[in-house]
Coordinates of C-alpha atoms in Angstrom, one line a residue:
M20 CA 109.1 113.3 97.8
L21 CA 107.0 115.4 96.4
P22 CA 105.2 118.6 98.7
W23 CA 101.8 116.9 99.8
P24 CA 99.6 119.1 97.8
E25 CA 100.7 117.9 94.8
Y26 CA 99.2 114.6 95.8
L27 CA 96.1 115.8 97.0
K28 CA 96.3 117.6 93.2
F29 CA 96.9 113.9 91.8
L30 CA 94.2 112.6 93.6
I31 CA 92.0 115.5 92.2
S32 CA 93.3 114.6 88.5
V33 CA 92.3 111.1 88.3
L34 CA 89.0 111.6 89.8
V35 CA 88.4 113.9 87.7
I36 CA 89.6 111.9 84.8
I37 CA 87.8 108.9 86.1
D38 CA 85.0 110.6 86.1
P39 CA 82.6 107.9 88.5
P40 CA 79.6 109.9 89.1
G41 CA 79.7 110.2 85.1
V42 CA 80.1 106.5 84.9
V43 CA 77.1 105.5 87.2
P44 CA 74.1 105.8 84.1
M45 CA 76.5 103.1 82.5
F46 CA 77.1 101.3 85.2
L47 CA 73.5 100.9 85.9
S48 CA 72.3 100.3 81.9
A49 CA 75.1 97.7 82.4
T50 CA 74.0 95.7 85.0
A51 CA 70.5 96.0 84.4
D52 CA 69.8 92.2 84.7
Q53 CA 71.6 92.1 88.2
N54 CA 69.9 92.5 91.2
R55 CA 71.3 93.9 94.3
I56 CA 73.7 91.6 95.4
Q57 CA 75.3 91.1 91.9
R58 CA 75.2 94.9 91.3
R59 CA 77.4 96.1 94.8
R60 CA 79.9 92.5 93.4
T61 CA 80.3 93.6 89.7
A62 CA 81.1 98.0 91.6
R63 CA 83.7 95.9 94.1
V64 CA 85.1 94.1 91.3
A65 CA 85.5 96.7 88.9
A66 CA 87.0 99.1 92.2
M67 CA 89.3 96.4 92.6
S68 CA 90.7 96.1 88.9
V69 CA 90.7 100.0 88.7
A70 CA 93.3 99.9 91.8
L71 CA 95.3 96.9 90.7
I72 CA 95.4 98.4 86.9
L73 CA 96.3 101.8 87.8
I74 CA 99.1 100.7 90.3
V75 CA 101.0 98.1 88.2
V76 CA 100.6 101.4 85.4
A77 CA 102.2 103.6 88.6
I78 CA 105.2 101.0 89.2
G79 CA 105.9 99.6 85.7
G80 CA 105.3 102.6 83.5
G81 CA 108.6 104.0 83.7
P82 CA 110.7 101.5 82.8
V83 CA 107.9 100.6 79.8
L84 CA 109.1 103.9 78.5
E85 CA 112.2 103.9 79.7
Y86 CA 112.8 100.7 77.6
L87 CA 111.0 102.0 74.3
G88 CA 113.0 105.1 74.6
I89 CA 110.0 107.0 74.8
R90 CA 111.1 110.6 76.7
I91 CA 109.0 111.4 79.8
A92 CA 108.7 114.9 78.2
A93 CA 107.2 113.3 74.8
F94 CA 104.4 111.5 77.1
R95 CA 103.6 114.2 78.6
I96 CA 102.8 115.9 75.4
A97 CA 100.9 113.0 74.2
G98 CA 99.3 112.4 77.4
G99 CA 97.8 116.2 77.4
I100 CA 96.5 115.9 74.2
L101 CA 94.6 112.7 74.5
L102 CA 93.3 114.4 77.9
L103 CA 92.6 117.3 76.2
L104 CA 90.2 115.6 73.4
M105 CA 88.5 113.5 76.4
G106 CA 87.6 116.8 78.1
I107 CA 86.3 118.0 75.1
S108 CA 84.1 115.3 74.7
M109 CA 83.0 115.9 78.2
L110 CA 82.2 119.7 77.9
H111 CA 79.9 118.6 75.0
A112 CA 78.4 116.2 77.7
R113 CA 79.6 113.1 75.9
V114 CA 81.5 109.7 75.9
S115 CA 85.0 110.7 74.3
P116 CA 86.0 107.7 71.7
A117 CA 89.0 107.5 73.2
V118 CA 87.6 106.0 76.7
Q119 CA 84.8 103.7 74.7
T120 CA 84.1 103.5 70.7
P121 CA 80.1 102.8 69.9
E122 CA 81.4 99.2 69.0
E123 CA 82.7 98.5 72.2
A124 CA 79.8 100.0 73.6
R125 CA 77.6 97.4 72.3
E126 CA 79.3 94.7 73.6
A127 CA 79.5 95.7 76.5
E128 CA 75.5 95.4 76.3
L129 CA 76.2 91.1 75.5
A130 CA 78.4 90.9 78.0
D131 CA 77.6 88.8 81.1
D132 CA 80.4 89.9 83.6
V133 CA 80.9 93.6 83.1
A134 CA 82.9 94.7 85.9
V135 CA 86.0 94.2 84.6
V136 CA 85.7 94.9 80.4
P137 CA 84.1 97.6 80.0
L138 CA 83.4 99.3 83.3
A139 CA 87.0 99.2 84.6
I140 CA 88.8 99.1 81.4
P141 CA 88.1 101.3 79.6
L142 CA 85.2 103.6 81.3
L143 CA 87.3 103.7 84.6
A144 CA 91.2 102.6 84.3
G145 CA 91.3 104.1 80.0
P146 CA 94.1 105.7 78.4
G147 CA 93.6 109.1 80.4
A148 CA 93.6 107.9 84.0
I149 CA 97.1 105.3 82.5
S150 CA 98.5 108.7 80.9
A151 CA 97.9 110.6 84.2
V152 CA 99.4 108.2 86.6
V153 CA 102.6 107.3 84.8
I154 CA 102.7 111.1 84.1
Y155 CA 102.5 112.0 87.5
S156 CA 104.8 108.7 88.6
L157 CA 107.7 109.8 87.1
R158 CA 107.9 113.0 88.7
E159 CA 110.1 111.4 91.2
Q160 CA 112.7 108.6 91.1
T161 CA 112.0 107.1 94.7
W162 CA 110.2 104.2 96.4
M163 CA 108.7 106.8 98.9
H164 CA 106.9 108.5 96.0
I165 CA 106.0 105.3 94.1
A166 CA 104.4 104.3 97.5
V167 CA 102.6 107.4 98.2
I168 CA 100.9 107.6 94.4
C169 CA 99.4 103.5 95.2
G170 CA 98.3 104.7 98.4
V171 CA 96.7 107.8 96.6
L172 CA 95.3 105.3 93.6
V173 CA 93.7 103.1 96.3
I174 CA 91.7 106.3 97.9
V175 CA 90.9 106.6 94.4
A176 CA 89.4 103.5 93.8
I177 CA 87.9 103.1 97.5
I178 CA 85.9 106.0 96.0
T179 CA 84.6 104.5 92.7
W180 CA 83.4 101.7 94.7
L181 CA 81.8 104.2 97.1
V182 CA 79.6 105.8 94.2
L183 CA 78.8 102.4 92.1
R184 CA 77.8 100.9 95.2
L185 CA 75.4 103.7 95.9
A186 CA 74.7 104.4 91.9
T187 CA 70.8 102.4 92.6
A188 CA 70.3 105.2 95.2
I189 CA 71.8 108.3 93.4
E190 CA 70.3 107.6 90.4
P191 CA 66.9 109.4 91.3
M192 CA 68.5 112.4 93.3
I193 CA 70.5 113.0 89.5
S194 CA 68.5 115.0 86.9
R195 CA 69.7 114.1 83.6
T196 CA 70.6 117.8 83.3
G197 CA 72.1 118.1 86.7
L198 CA 74.8 114.9 85.3
K199 CA 75.5 117.1 82.1
V200 CA 76.8 120.2 84.5
V201 CA 78.4 118.0 86.8
T202 CA 80.4 116.4 83.4
R203 CA 81.2 119.5 81.6
L204 CA 82.5 120.9 85.0
F205 CA 84.8 118.1 85.2
G206 CA 85.6 118.6 81.8
L207 CA 86.7 122.1 81.9
I208 CA 89.1 121.1 84.8
L209 CA 90.2 117.9 82.6
A210 CA 91.1 120.0 80.0
A211 CA 92.9 122.5 82.0
I212 CA 95.0 119.6 83.4
A213 CA 95.4 118.7 79.8
V214 CA 97.2 122.1 78.9
E215 CA 99.1 122.1 81.8
F216 CA 100.7 118.8 80.8
M217 CA 101.2 119.3 77.3
V218 CA 103.1 122.9 78.5
Q219 CA 105.4 121.2 80.8
G220 CA 106.3 118.9 77.8
L221 CA 106.9 121.3 75.4
L222 CA 108.8 123.6 78.2
E223 CA 111.3 120.1 78.3
V224 CA 111.2 119.2 74.9
F225 CA 111.8 123.5 74.1
P226 CA 113.7 125.2 76.7
A227 CA 113.8 128.2 75.2
L228 CA 109.9 128.7 75.3
G229 CA 110.6 129.2 79.0
S230 CA 113.5 131.9 78.6
P231 CA 112.7 135.3 79.1
P232 CA 112.8 137.9 75.7

């Protein structure tokens, strides 16, 4: 099993990628025609869906990659590139097309039940979060490690649920400028995480890069 600070780092990484505060405006927009009880249900279902999706990925991601013959190093590089693109978009305070395309945003406005699509997928448990979960879950090949990863994902889902449940109360307290500042800060952290993923992958593919001259 990994040292506990690594799991704390995983928790922070997934929270930064999911960015629950950044989803609040889209949550409020998608549930504009819902009353308080309906919004609370939507927040609960979205958080539960996020936990279920990411736990399934944590358990089954490794076997799927092995079946497809994809090395974890290659997945780290690809995942790092994806996260870097998301981080760059967050630095510009906008939603990355990798998270939600304009067409998906328009479809969300017409959807009756938005808890699973588009809130859980792709806004919260999108490609970036899925990539990070797969990468971290494959760092150890033990059930204890996977169990801790799943526990961390449950904590992430609970935090996400709390943020969405309090979205109506939080909205007046967060200015548009303040939200952009937080989004840019998360984007910078996410870009750093992405670079670390890519460096780890490149060192596995090209070990000579880590050798002293």
